[in-house]
Each structure stands twice: as C-alpha cells, then as structure tokens.
C-alpha cells in the first residue's frame, strides 16, 4: 500500500520540528441542564506536534470525552462550545461552516469510538460503511478506486479484504474495532482521537488493537489523543500524559515523568492509587469525592482534597504553566518555585 | 436463506391452509342446521312457492350440492375442489360460484385498502421517524401530534363525520357508493375521475384513522435508534444528515414496522367491512356482510378460507423479506 502513506509520514517528519498540528486555545464547553450550568470543559489549552501521542486521563466526568467531542464539534444541546478555538493544521474548526465541518471530520480530525461493539451499522456491510464515508468526502473519485482505497485501509489494520463484504455481526469485537480504526484513518487525518478504543475488549485483543493504532499512526504520521482510564496501556503507548480534573488540565508531562515523579498533587494521588508489585493488595484511593460540575469550589478545583492546600489555592485558580522543560502544571506549589 | 428453508416454509404454508380448510369444512357440519333447508324456508316465507314441496326440494338440492353423500366423501370432494380453486357455489346468488363473488369484490377492496394501508404506513412512519429525530425542525416534529389524536376516533365515526361535513354539508365530494348512479362503467378518463372522487373520503377515513398508530410505534423505535453508537459514529465520519437519516436511522427502525405492516394488511378485509358499509362501496367486506345476512354459508366459508390463505401467504412472504431488511436474520 504504502507509497501514499509513506509520503504522508515523511511530510509529517518535516512538519514535526516546525509547527504544531493541533492547538486548543481556551476551549470552554458548558451544558445547560435543569439544575444549572455545568462547565464540562473549563478553558483548556493544548499544543501537539505532528506524530505526538497524548494520553488523556481523568475520572469519569472530568471532561475527557467532552474535549474529544468539542474538537470534533459534536457537542449537542444542551451543551455548547462557548469559547475558544480548535486549530488543526492551520484551520480553525470552530470557525468553519456546518458543511465545511462535515468535510473536516475524518479528513482533518477523526474519532475512533469507544463502543466498537455498536459503532457499526448492523444492516450495512462493512464495505458500504467505508464507502459512504468516501462518497461524502471525495465524491469525485471513481468507484473502483474508492473501493480499492477502502480495502487497502482494511488491510492496513490487519483485516482481510473479504471483510469488506461482511456484515458487522459476522465480525469479532476486535475486528469491529479494527474496522472503526480503518474508517478513522481512511482519509489520513492529521489528528486522531481514540476514545477508550479498547474498553470492551479482552487484554490480548486490547494489545493487538493498540499495536495496530500505533502502527497506522506512525504510517500516516498523525497526532493521536488517546483517552482512557487504563494507565498501564497509556504507559506503553503514549509520549505525554495529560491529567484532567473538573474540565481542566492539572498536569501535562512526558509519560516517564508522569509515572516516576508526578508534579500535581492530584496526579501524584492518581499514580499512587495504581496497584503495583511492591504493595500488593493495598489500594490507595484519593480522599474525598470529585466536586459537582454545577458548583465547583473556588480557586483550584482540587483544593478541598489536596494535602498541600494553601490559602491562595482557595482564592485564585492556578495558571497552567510550564515549570520544567516539556512539563506543564496548574498548581501554586510550582509557580512559587518558578518565581523564587 | 437456504432452498431447504424455503421449501420447508412453503410446505408448512400448505399445511396451514389444509388445516384451516378442514376446520372450516367440519365446524359448520357439526351443526344440525341445513343451509339448503334454511334458504328454501326463507324463500317459502317470502311466498316463493308452496311449503309442501319443501322436503322434496331439500332432497333434490342436497343431491345437487352433494350433501347427501357420506361426510368423508364430501370432504374429499371439497378438498379436491379447493385444489382447483373451486370454493363451491353461492346459496344466495346461485348459480354464481363463491370464487366468482370473491373475484368480483376483491379488486375494490384491494384498490382501496391496500393503497390506504400502504399510504398511511409511509406517511405515519416518516412522521414518526421525524418526530423522534432530534435534529428535525421543531414544527415538523410536532406535525405528527394531531394524527395521534385522530387515532382515537374509531373509523366508523370518522367515516360518518367526513360524510356529514364534507359530502353532505359542503357537498365537496360524493356521498358514498363506488361511482355516480346512472353511469355505466367504462374505460374513459371521466369515469376514472368519478371513481377516484368516490374513493377519496373512504380513503381519508382509513388513513386518518391509522396514521397515528404508525407515528407512535415509529417514534418509539426512533428514540431508541437515534442515540445508538453507530448513528453517532456516522456523524463522526462526516456523513451528511440525509445519509444518516436514511441509511443509519430509518433503515434500522424498519424491521418491526414491516412486521406491523403485514399485520395491518391482514386486517384489510375486516376494516373493509366497516368502511365499505358506511360508504356503500362494493368489496369483499360488503360481500361477506351480505352473505352473513342471507345465511349464504358457502360464501362465508369461502371468504373466511380466502382470508386465511391470504394471511398465511403474507406471513410467509414477510419471513422471506426479513433477511433483506436485516442481515442478522438468517434462515437455515
């Protein structure tokens, strides 16, 4: 296959050094519920270079999926993007018309869904579900060329060409997830968001699927955001880890630093809560519960649960700042250090 | 779908028809009433002939209709006749055969009820699908509600109301019957228009009465489908709203609705009875009604058997259609 893909990879190698592929600027999403306004994504900034792999972790409701949906511009009422920009490859997605946004999905930014089991239309053949995406995006391409392209895409995720003619119910869970990945990479997007792509799979299949994502990501040189709870999987796969809490980034660090010496108290607690070989059987939770998005505590949202809480944490929201090379954190423990 | 399955299913269809035919044959013969005697007595009462000869006449008619033969022989004659499409003769409209009566009536019924059933299926399902589709415009989504209310009005009342207001008061459309009195049926355009004008009100009564049901059941299906992961993922793929609505949403709501359509088609005759009566239309319902009023047993049995066969055949047909609609349904 892979002349086309290799070219893309080379291009991305060049691009890697020069300019970011994905930029989020102060992205803010709220859901207007009967109980009030819930700020699900509270001013998020993020910059990723071509080929970078970011792991996005956080508790349920911390805004991971909202961020993914906001980047795809798929936030549905009662939610809406209130502020901020999503810039992919020099295009501001938030400024596109509805029609142009349809085009941008899959070709600039694509999404590999969580529930692969149900993400394929049960009454259409796999091939038809790849072809309709092709027809929506490159309507002028001859049919046989489209089909050849779809089959190449299936083969690049280790599926046989005959999967093209099969129905989803004839595939295993891992195969369905691969089909979703094949759809996700069909138009060689710059950014791929994988929202817990392995959550419904057994560990063996999980690993195979992750390896597939890893490989195709390298081939097309895409930037990947991997959303998930599985820290082990993250450790093996991503370059950087972003820890989210109440719709804000708490820390973004290279994966080694995050696991060995996490900076933010929440990240520290999160890493401590992982089971490891030394203290078998002793699980350490994080005291307290995550606050409701309807009434966040003032200042740093983590301060009621934080063992290092200071007065300023209650009053002001800490800025999300670089405190070491490649590491950003939103915590006054580090701004003080940085200042002194 | 394997050939074996098709053959098995068709053989089973014949079995069902045979059992139905047998029941229809034996049940009335358990009764002591003799339709011939009853018919003759009736004629005698209305002064057709002297009551004295009635016994001889009964005997001769019994012989003519084969009613004097042993039961089993009658049964084989009946089944043999059935295999050749012979349902016997009408007692009331003798010497016309039952099959002739049915064939005269059925085009009327099919033209009206088949068309209205399918029309209301299409209208109701589209409205219901749109009503459950979150991105449809608000006015379109509430458009379906009045039909749900109309569903509560029984077709009898609906027919009478339509007749009273539109035909009787406004004189906008004819007051029932199949075509204007005094007109001889022919193939001209004016006659076709006359026919059509007479069918509008009955069709309207039937459609208004059944659209709401489709709206409700479709909306019920729709709300479960539009939140499915595959509809969501289709949006992530950047497909246009029309493609998603048609291929991902509508297509998946269809299976139970098609079952409903077949069930609705099986009630074509019974709903026909009422509407054909109100609007004085010819049709299988009217024929059945006349047969019942005139104790025309053989015609009643013939129509009942005919309906049974039609329903059983439809059921088999829908089973063959299922795999086309939903690939997960497989017959082995």
XYZ file of C-alpha atoms in Angstrom:
672
model
C 0.000 0.000 0.000
C 2.129 2.166 1.241
C 3.536 4.707 -1.049
C 0.816 7.176 -0.240
C 1.106 6.581 3.466
C 4.878 6.791 3.452
C 4.785 10.118 1.742
C 2.431 11.337 4.421
C 4.801 10.053 7.089
C 7.757 11.821 5.542
C 5.874 15.052 5.270
C 4.970 14.800 8.897
C 8.593 14.232 9.846
C 9.394 17.528 8.271
C 6.441 19.199 9.904
C 7.259 17.820 13.338
C 10.045 20.221 14.028
C 8.399 23.318 12.687
C 4.827 23.838 13.720
C 2.095 22.380 15.867
C -0.625 20.281 14.239
C -3.216 20.705 16.934
C -3.825 23.704 19.111
C -6.618 24.171 21.583
C -6.996 27.713 22.818
C -9.027 28.359 25.940
C -11.662 25.821 24.928
C -14.750 26.060 27.101
C -17.861 23.859 26.927
C -20.927 24.118 29.136
C -24.019 22.001 29.465
C -27.144 23.886 30.364
C -29.103 21.459 32.495
C -32.255 21.980 34.535
C -30.070 22.163 37.623
C -27.949 24.927 36.134
C -24.900 25.434 34.007
C -22.304 22.693 34.204
C -18.910 23.723 32.890
C -17.609 20.474 31.488
C -14.524 21.905 29.842
C -13.123 24.935 31.582
C -10.691 26.811 29.396
C -8.350 24.160 28.055
C -5.109 24.966 26.228
C -3.148 22.323 24.416
C -0.485 22.192 21.716
C 0.555 18.998 19.991
C 3.154 18.482 17.287
C 2.805 16.116 14.345
C 3.195 12.496 15.339
C 2.865 13.190 19.051
C 0.823 10.829 21.162
C -1.004 12.247 24.130
C -2.752 10.184 26.742
C -5.714 11.860 28.364
C -6.636 10.513 31.782
C -9.001 11.537 34.496
C -12.013 10.346 36.429
C -15.405 9.887 34.836
C -16.909 13.293 34.269
C -13.571 15.070 34.224
C -14.182 16.298 30.682
C -12.142 13.855 28.593
C -14.925 12.873 26.245
C -16.328 16.401 26.203
C -12.954 17.599 24.988
C -12.959 14.969 22.243
C -16.493 15.887 21.191
C -15.680 19.591 21.274
C -12.715 19.002 18.987
C -14.990 17.155 16.571
C -17.579 19.907 17.052
C -20.053 17.242 18.060
C -21.254 18.777 21.308
C -25.021 18.513 21.258
C -27.605 20.619 23.036
C -27.972 21.317 25.896
C -24.192 21.563 25.618
C -22.319 24.118 23.591
C -18.843 25.389 22.887
C -18.810 28.807 24.489
C -15.319 29.973 23.936
C -12.046 29.035 22.407
C -10.611 27.702 19.223
C -9.651 24.300 17.876
C -6.913 24.716 15.312
C -5.980 21.681 13.274
C -3.292 22.160 10.687
C -3.835 25.939 10.486
C -7.618 25.634 10.186
C -9.812 26.903 12.993
C -12.503 24.259 13.206
C -14.744 26.407 15.387
C -14.958 28.962 12.583
C -15.958 26.516 9.843
C -19.452 26.376 8.413
C -21.515 23.288 9.241
C -20.878 21.996 5.720
C -17.119 22.505 5.912
C -17.047 20.884 9.336
C -18.631 17.742 7.847
C -15.743 17.691 5.372
C -13.163 18.280 8.095
C -14.306 15.276 10.102
C -12.330 12.235 9.068
C -10.097 14.209 6.714
C -8.509 16.582 9.247
C -9.557 15.105 12.529
C -11.067 11.716 13.139
C -12.547 9.890 16.028
C -12.250 6.230 16.916
C -15.209 5.447 19.124
C -15.478 3.843 22.482
C -18.211 1.298 21.907
C -16.834 -0.511 18.916
C -19.386 -3.243 19.516
C -22.196 -0.965 18.432
C -20.395 1.586 16.349
C -21.079 -0.117 13.060
C -24.477 -0.050 11.429
C -25.816 -3.612 11.754
C -27.738 -3.558 8.490
C -24.989 -2.284 6.205
C -21.991 -4.233 5.008
C -18.619 -3.091 6.327
C -17.689 -2.032 2.812
C -20.750 0.174 2.484
C -19.834 1.908 5.720
C -16.377 2.744 4.424
C -17.707 3.680 1.018
C -20.293 6.138 2.319
C -17.516 7.988 4.107
C -15.538 8.097 0.854
C -18.589 9.294 -1.066
C -19.178 12.034 1.491
C -15.606 13.273 1.339
C -14.222 12.554 -2.115
C -17.344 12.240 -4.275
C -15.375 12.679 -7.500
C -13.191 9.638 -7.045
C -14.124 6.718 -9.356
C -15.990 3.939 -7.553
C -13.430 1.201 -8.123
C -10.664 3.457 -6.879
C -12.702 4.218 -3.765
C -13.218 0.531 -3.179
C -9.538 -0.238 -3.648
C -8.694 2.510 -1.192
C -11.151 1.162 1.399
C -9.754 -2.351 1.051
C -6.205 -1.009 1.468
C -7.344 0.725 4.617
C -8.832 -2.511 5.958
C -5.633 -4.369 5.143
C -3.538 -1.768 6.908
C -5.303 -2.661 10.166
C -4.654 -6.380 9.584
C -8.088 -7.226 8.276
C -8.591 -9.402 5.225
C -10.034 -7.868 2.091
C -13.138 -10.044 2.365
C -14.197 -8.137 5.495
C -15.306 -5.500 3.003
C -18.226 -7.718 2.022
C -19.137 -8.843 5.521
C -21.757 -7.590 7.924
C -20.708 -6.295 11.359
C -22.382 -9.191 13.175
C -20.064 -11.572 11.362
C -17.008 -9.953 12.962
C -15.460 -10.362 16.403
C -15.157 -7.423 18.800
C -11.510 -6.878 17.947
C -12.287 -6.967 14.229
C -15.075 -4.421 14.658
C -12.678 -2.134 16.493
C -10.199 -2.543 13.651
C -12.895 -1.615 11.163
C -13.504 1.548 13.192
C -9.789 2.283 13.076
C -9.746 1.635 9.323
C -12.572 4.173 8.974
C -10.727 6.597 11.237
C -7.576 6.542 9.106
C -9.381 6.351 5.769
C -8.575 9.925 4.796
C -5.273 10.154 6.657
C -6.306 12.764 9.179
C -3.800 14.974 10.958
C -5.317 14.242 14.322
C -6.850 11.004 15.578
C -8.828 10.907 18.785
C -9.194 7.418 20.186
C -11.805 7.422 22.941
C -11.117 4.366 25.075
C -10.711 2.274 21.934
C -10.094 -0.912 23.869
C -12.577 -0.615 26.698
C -14.789 -3.512 25.625
C -12.035 -5.881 24.598
C -10.097 -8.587 26.403
C -6.457 -7.895 27.228
C -4.962 -9.859 24.350
C -7.160 -8.098 21.815
C -6.526 -4.802 23.589
C -2.852 -5.112 22.985
C -3.289 -6.085 19.350
C -5.638 -3.163 18.741
C -3.260 -0.749 20.434
C -0.369 -2.030 18.357
C -2.469 -1.517 15.265
C -3.264 2.055 16.247
C 0.408 2.608 16.989
C 1.469 1.282 13.618
C -1.027 3.155 11.465
C -0.337 6.293 13.467
C 3.325 6.026 12.536
C 2.455 5.301 8.908
C 0.278 8.326 8.426
C 2.176 10.483 10.897
C -0.943 11.564 12.696
C -1.112 13.134 16.100
C -3.029 10.891 18.481
C -5.027 11.672 21.558
C -5.755 8.505 23.478
C -8.482 8.819 26.052
C -8.685 6.225 28.757
C -8.572 5.041 32.323
C -6.064 2.299 31.770
C -2.761 3.765 32.982
C -0.865 0.607 32.025
C -1.991 0.912 28.448
C -1.081 4.600 28.474
C 2.394 3.910 29.776
C 3.111 1.589 26.870
C 1.644 3.706 24.163
C 1.798 7.470 24.606
C 4.557 10.095 24.718
C 2.825 12.526 27.039
C 0.091 12.200 29.591
C -2.445 14.881 30.403
C -4.306 14.625 33.693
C -7.745 16.200 33.729
C -9.881 17.156 36.663
C -13.218 19.010 36.569
C -12.729 20.028 32.970
C -9.264 21.486 33.479
C -5.795 20.219 32.799
C -3.928 19.635 36.044
C -0.701 18.464 34.507
C 0.812 17.501 31.183
C 4.112 15.658 31.391
C 6.142 13.185 29.369
C 4.972 9.706 30.251
C 8.153 8.774 32.220
C 7.975 11.866 34.377
C 4.293 11.414 34.976
C 4.769 7.904 36.315
C 8.056 8.457 38.176
C 7.625 11.903 39.665
C 4.190 13.360 39.060
C 4.045 17.057 39.895
C 0.449 17.969 40.625
C -0.905 16.625 43.933
C -3.881 15.142 42.067
C -1.589 13.429 39.571
C 0.504 12.152 42.488
C -2.574 10.728 44.159
C -3.703 9.214 40.875
C -0.376 7.481 40.301
C -0.254 6.325 43.936
C -3.670 4.766 43.545
C -2.372 2.408 40.866
C -1.718 -1.122 42.050
C 1.934 -2.091 41.776
C 4.109 -5.066 42.518
C 5.631 -3.697 45.743
C 2.499 -3.056 47.751
C 0.299 -5.886 46.564
C -3.259 -5.766 47.713
C -3.057 -2.319 49.250
C -5.022 0.128 47.213
C -4.829 3.777 47.953
C -7.717 5.932 46.914
C -7.907 9.681 46.736
C -9.755 11.020 49.787
C -12.922 12.969 49.153
C -15.043 12.946 46.010
C -14.865 14.885 42.799
C -16.952 18.059 43.071
C -20.116 18.586 41.069
C -19.568 20.483 37.861
C -22.586 22.586 38.784
C -20.831 24.082 41.787
C -17.089 23.936 41.549
C -15.072 25.102 44.523
C -13.422 28.488 44.016
C -9.750 28.730 43.196
C -8.133 25.429 42.363
C -10.901 22.861 41.881
C -8.817 20.221 43.664
C -8.131 22.262 46.809
C -10.715 20.567 49.092
C -8.992 17.224 48.516
C -5.430 18.487 48.318
C -2.961 17.612 51.132
C -0.791 20.649 50.289
C -3.562 23.232 50.140
C -2.520 26.855 50.709
C -4.597 29.994 51.177
C -4.067 31.168 47.633
C -5.441 27.853 46.299
C -8.846 28.718 47.773
C -8.903 32.153 46.255
C -7.380 32.008 42.827
C -7.315 29.458 40.092
C -3.688 28.497 39.484
C -2.439 29.210 35.955
C -1.494 26.284 33.738
C 2.177 26.953 33.235
C 5.356 25.352 32.053
C 7.506 24.573 35.093
C 10.093 22.297 33.559
C 11.013 21.531 30.017
C 8.006 19.841 28.373
C 6.025 19.828 31.593
C 3.062 21.974 32.453
C 1.150 22.036 35.683
C -1.633 24.066 37.249
C -0.541 24.319 40.850
C 0.780 27.090 43.103
C 3.361 24.736 44.575
C 5.258 25.153 41.342
C 4.539 28.747 40.456
C 6.056 29.754 43.765
C 9.121 27.700 42.953
C 9.266 29.114 39.492
C 9.148 32.656 40.867
C 11.717 32.219 43.584
C -31.557 -18.296 3.139
C -31.313 -21.912 2.104
C -33.511 -23.584 -0.500
C -34.410 -26.186 2.106
C -35.765 -23.479 4.343
C -37.876 -22.025 1.542
C -39.287 -25.420 0.659
C -39.975 -26.245 4.279
C -41.710 -22.935 4.807
C -43.882 -23.328 1.691
C -44.828 -26.875 2.650
C -45.772 -25.554 6.052
C -47.910 -22.896 4.367
C -49.855 -25.617 2.564
C -50.240 -27.487 5.837
C -51.708 -24.380 7.468
C -54.123 -23.875 4.588
C -55.161 -27.528 4.681
C -55.800 -27.434 8.439
C -57.800 -24.226 8.062
C -59.800 -25.663 5.190
C -60.524 -28.811 7.184
C -61.714 -26.855 10.204
C -63.857 -24.641 8.002
C -65.348 -27.751 6.429
C -66.155 -29.682 9.593
C -67.235 -26.975 12.049
C -70.439 -25.988 10.219
C -71.259 -29.625 9.549
C -71.308 -30.300 13.281
C -74.362 -28.086 13.385
C -77.772 -29.548 12.672
C -78.762 -26.592 10.557
C -79.060 -27.314 6.899
C -78.329 -24.220 4.841
C -80.383 -25.543 1.915
C -83.443 -26.095 4.067
C -82.982 -22.720 5.683
C -82.681 -20.981 2.331
C -85.779 -22.746 0.961
C -87.726 -21.987 4.102
C -86.816 -18.399 3.679
C -87.972 -18.356 0.079
C -91.188 -20.062 1.137
C -91.769 -17.458 3.801
C -91.440 -14.679 1.268
C -94.015 -16.515 -0.824
C -91.919 -18.115 -3.484
C -93.679 -21.497 -3.572
C -95.933 -23.808 -1.639
C -94.303 -25.130 1.542
C -95.498 -28.637 0.741
C -92.784 -29.490 -1.722
C -90.018 -28.310 0.576
C -88.852 -31.775 1.621
C -88.525 -32.971 -1.965
C -86.732 -29.800 -2.870
C -84.334 -30.179 0.062
C -83.619 -33.731 -1.017
C -83.001 -32.760 -4.619
C -80.808 -29.798 -3.651
C -78.865 -31.922 -1.180
C -78.195 -34.280 -4.040
C -77.244 -31.431 -6.331
C -74.800 -29.967 -3.833
C -73.540 -33.404 -2.868
C -74.802 -33.013 0.687
C -76.355 -36.493 0.678
C -73.034 -38.239 0.277
C -71.098 -39.609 3.289
C -69.226 -36.914 5.151
C -65.779 -38.215 4.252
C -66.633 -38.309 0.551
C -67.935 -34.745 0.775
C -64.699 -33.779 2.448
C -62.549 -35.234 -0.325
C -64.719 -33.586 -2.968
C -64.296 -30.294 -1.126
C -60.533 -30.560 -0.781
C -60.271 -31.688 -4.411
C -62.322 -28.705 -5.496
C -60.219 -26.429 -3.343
C -57.034 -27.610 -5.038
C -58.571 -26.437 -8.318
C -59.634 -23.112 -6.860
C -63.263 -24.194 -6.512
C -64.915 -22.964 -3.327
C -68.404 -24.152 -4.278
C -71.480 -22.212 -5.294
C -73.232 -19.391 -3.533
C -76.522 -20.379 -1.959
C -77.891 -16.878 -2.167
C -76.693 -15.914 -5.613
C -76.874 -19.370 -7.145
C -75.610 -20.301 -9.738
C -72.729 -17.900 -9.227
C -69.698 -19.572 -7.648
C -68.115 -18.307 -4.459
C -64.834 -17.733 -6.209
C -66.610 -15.532 -8.759
C -68.120 -13.457 -5.980
C -64.741 -13.072 -4.318
C -63.009 -12.184 -7.554
C -65.666 -9.566 -8.315
C -65.249 -7.999 -4.903
C -61.542 -8.247 -4.226
C -60.275 -5.622 -6.721
C -62.428 -2.970 -4.996
C -61.158 -3.898 -1.574
C -57.552 -4.137 -2.650
C -57.669 -0.848 -4.535
C -58.989 0.981 -1.504
C -57.413 -0.795 1.434
C -54.086 -1.798 0.002
C -53.450 1.728 -1.183
C -54.594 3.367 2.048
C -52.728 0.882 4.255
C -49.506 1.460 2.380
C -50.034 5.220 2.206
C -50.647 5.503 5.917
C -47.657 3.231 6.555
C -45.427 5.581 4.592
C -46.887 8.820 5.951
C -47.057 7.575 9.535
C -43.564 6.147 9.582
C -41.991 9.214 8.054
C -43.790 11.484 10.505
C -42.895 9.209 13.408
C -39.275 8.998 12.329
C -39.049 12.759 12.033
C -40.802 13.223 15.382
C -38.079 11.198 17.075
C -35.188 12.768 15.141
C -33.536 15.325 17.399
C -32.245 17.470 14.561
C -35.533 17.811 12.704
C -37.067 21.289 12.827
C -39.474 21.800 15.702
C -42.596 22.458 13.629
C -42.022 19.251 11.696
C -41.610 17.267 14.883
C -44.919 18.441 16.312
C -46.656 17.942 12.970
C -47.323 14.324 13.868
C -49.203 15.007 17.100
C -52.686 15.686 15.628
C -52.602 12.337 13.869
C -52.025 10.620 17.175
C -55.175 12.292 18.470
C -57.183 11.313 15.381
C -56.124 7.725 16.002
C -58.520 7.724 18.934
C -61.566 8.251 16.722
C -62.986 4.916 15.535
C -63.176 4.588 11.730
C -66.975 4.285 11.882
C -67.299 7.692 13.473
C -64.570 9.142 11.307
C -66.378 7.963 8.179
C -69.714 9.366 9.313
C -68.144 12.689 10.298
C -66.376 13.018 6.966
C -69.556 12.137 5.105
C -71.602 14.626 7.086
C -69.271 17.588 6.872
C -67.502 17.181 3.553
C -70.027 15.328 1.439
C -73.377 16.346 2.958
C -72.741 19.881 4.219
C -70.040 21.162 1.895
C -71.114 18.913 -0.976
C -67.484 18.813 -1.955
C -67.353 15.091 -2.586
C -69.939 12.404 -3.414
C -71.987 10.759 -0.677
C -70.699 7.225 -0.980
C -71.116 4.375 -3.487
C -68.421 3.351 -5.932
C -69.399 5.627 -8.809
C -72.190 8.036 -9.679
C -75.559 6.410 -10.173
C -76.620 6.037 -13.761
C -73.097 5.906 -15.069
C -72.092 2.767 -16.892
C -68.567 1.652 -16.002
C -66.212 2.224 -18.903
C -62.575 2.991 -19.570
C -62.905 6.746 -20.074
C -60.996 9.366 -18.136
C -64.136 10.975 -16.786
C -65.242 7.654 -15.312
C -61.810 7.173 -13.754
C -62.055 10.604 -12.140
C -65.568 9.823 -10.958
C -64.276 6.597 -9.388
C -61.433 8.462 -7.737
C -63.732 11.151 -6.328
C -65.822 8.442 -4.697
C -62.746 6.836 -3.152
C -61.323 9.977 -1.550
C -63.490 10.082 1.560
C -63.264 6.390 2.412
C -59.523 6.550 1.836
C -59.283 9.615 4.040
C -61.261 7.912 6.810
C -58.940 4.931 6.700
C -55.718 6.946 6.515
C -56.638 9.433 9.239
C -57.565 6.540 11.465
C -54.345 4.611 11.080
C -51.531 7.130 10.553
C -51.384 7.882 14.286
C -50.640 4.278 15.166
C -47.669 4.237 12.819
C -46.472 7.573 14.163
C -46.498 6.251 17.716
C -44.793 2.955 17.055
C -42.212 4.546 14.752
C -41.417 7.285 17.210
C -40.975 4.652 19.873
C -38.477 2.839 17.661
C -36.837 6.070 16.572
C -35.959 7.322 20.028
C -34.051 4.134 20.732
C -32.191 4.197 17.417
C -31.131 7.834 17.133
C -28.910 7.541 20.205
C -27.198 4.377 19.003
C -23.422 4.377 18.754
C -23.498 3.748 15.019
C -25.617 6.841 14.377
C -23.124 8.800 16.446
C -20.146 7.339 14.664
C -21.781 8.108 11.323
C -21.745 11.754 12.375
C -18.104 11.489 13.345
C -17.468 10.209 9.838
C -18.756 13.485 8.488
C -21.713 11.981 6.648
C -24.476 14.343 5.624
C -27.719 14.417 7.599
C -29.707 12.868 4.737
C -27.446 9.824 4.534
C -27.504 9.351 8.284
C -31.280 9.708 8.453
C -31.874 7.267 5.626
C -29.146 4.627 5.931
C -28.346 4.634 9.617
C -31.553 5.676 11.312
C -34.602 4.858 9.195
C -33.157 1.606 7.924
C -32.705 0.290 11.450
C -36.175 1.209 12.623
C -37.814 -0.616 9.760
C -37.883 -4.273 10.761
C -40.583 -4.178 13.446
C -42.538 -1.706 11.342
C -42.627 -4.073 8.393
C -43.981 -6.783 10.665
C -46.620 -4.268 11.681
C -47.415 -3.539 8.049
C -48.042 -7.205 7.328
C -50.262 -7.489 10.376
C -52.134 -4.402 9.186
C -52.559 -5.914 5.731
C -54.150 -8.976 7.276
C -56.877 -6.790 8.716
C -57.647 -5.319 5.299
C -60.859 -7.318 4.983
C -62.169 -6.628 8.454
C -61.523 -2.910 8.263
C -63.046 -3.079 4.794
C -66.343 -4.355 6.171
C -66.945 -1.214 8.183
C -65.777 1.358 5.676
C -67.428 -0.334 2.724
C -70.701 -0.338 4.640
C -70.540 3.333 5.584
C -69.649 4.497 2.112
C -71.813 1.905 0.325
C -68.896 0.553 -1.632
C -68.582 -2.835 -3.273
C -65.850 -5.071 -1.938
C -65.052 -8.218 -0.038
C -66.396 -6.710 3.188
C -69.735 -5.930 1.614
C -69.879 -9.383 0.025
C -69.146 -11.025 3.357
C -71.723 -8.869 5.090
C -74.409 -9.776 2.549
C -73.509 -13.429 2.806
C -73.874 -13.312 6.582
C -77.238 -11.560 6.364
C -78.521 -14.071 3.845
C -77.215 -17.218 5.548
C -75.097 -17.848 2.479
C -72.919 -20.340 4.309
C -70.810 -21.497 1.431
C -69.863 -17.915 0.572
C -68.998 -17.183 4.197
C -66.775 -20.255 4.397
C -65.228 -19.381 1.070
C -64.359 -15.840 2.138
C -63.062 -16.962 5.513
C -60.856 -19.540 3.842
C -59.724 -16.972 1.291
C -58.691 -14.592 4.071
C -56.890 -17.386 5.886
C -54.913 -18.230 2.785
C -54.078 -14.572 2.158
C -52.871 -14.025 5.736
C -50.812 -17.224 5.805
C -49.212 -16.356 2.480
C -48.385 -12.828 3.627
C -46.773 -14.210 6.764
C -44.533 -16.486 4.737
C -43.735 -13.662 2.347
C -42.638 -11.362 5.169
C -40.369 -14.059 6.527
C -38.672 -14.208 3.170
C -38.336 -10.403 3.166
C -36.795 -10.186 6.661
C -33.250 -11.209 5.725
C -33.229 -8.480 3.079
C -34.104 -5.877 5.703
C -31.904 -7.151 8.482
C -28.873 -9.262 7.632
C -28.779 -10.582 11.181
C -31.945 -12.542 10.444
C -30.912 -15.738 8.787
C -32.996 -18.735 7.878
C -31.345 -22.079 7.890
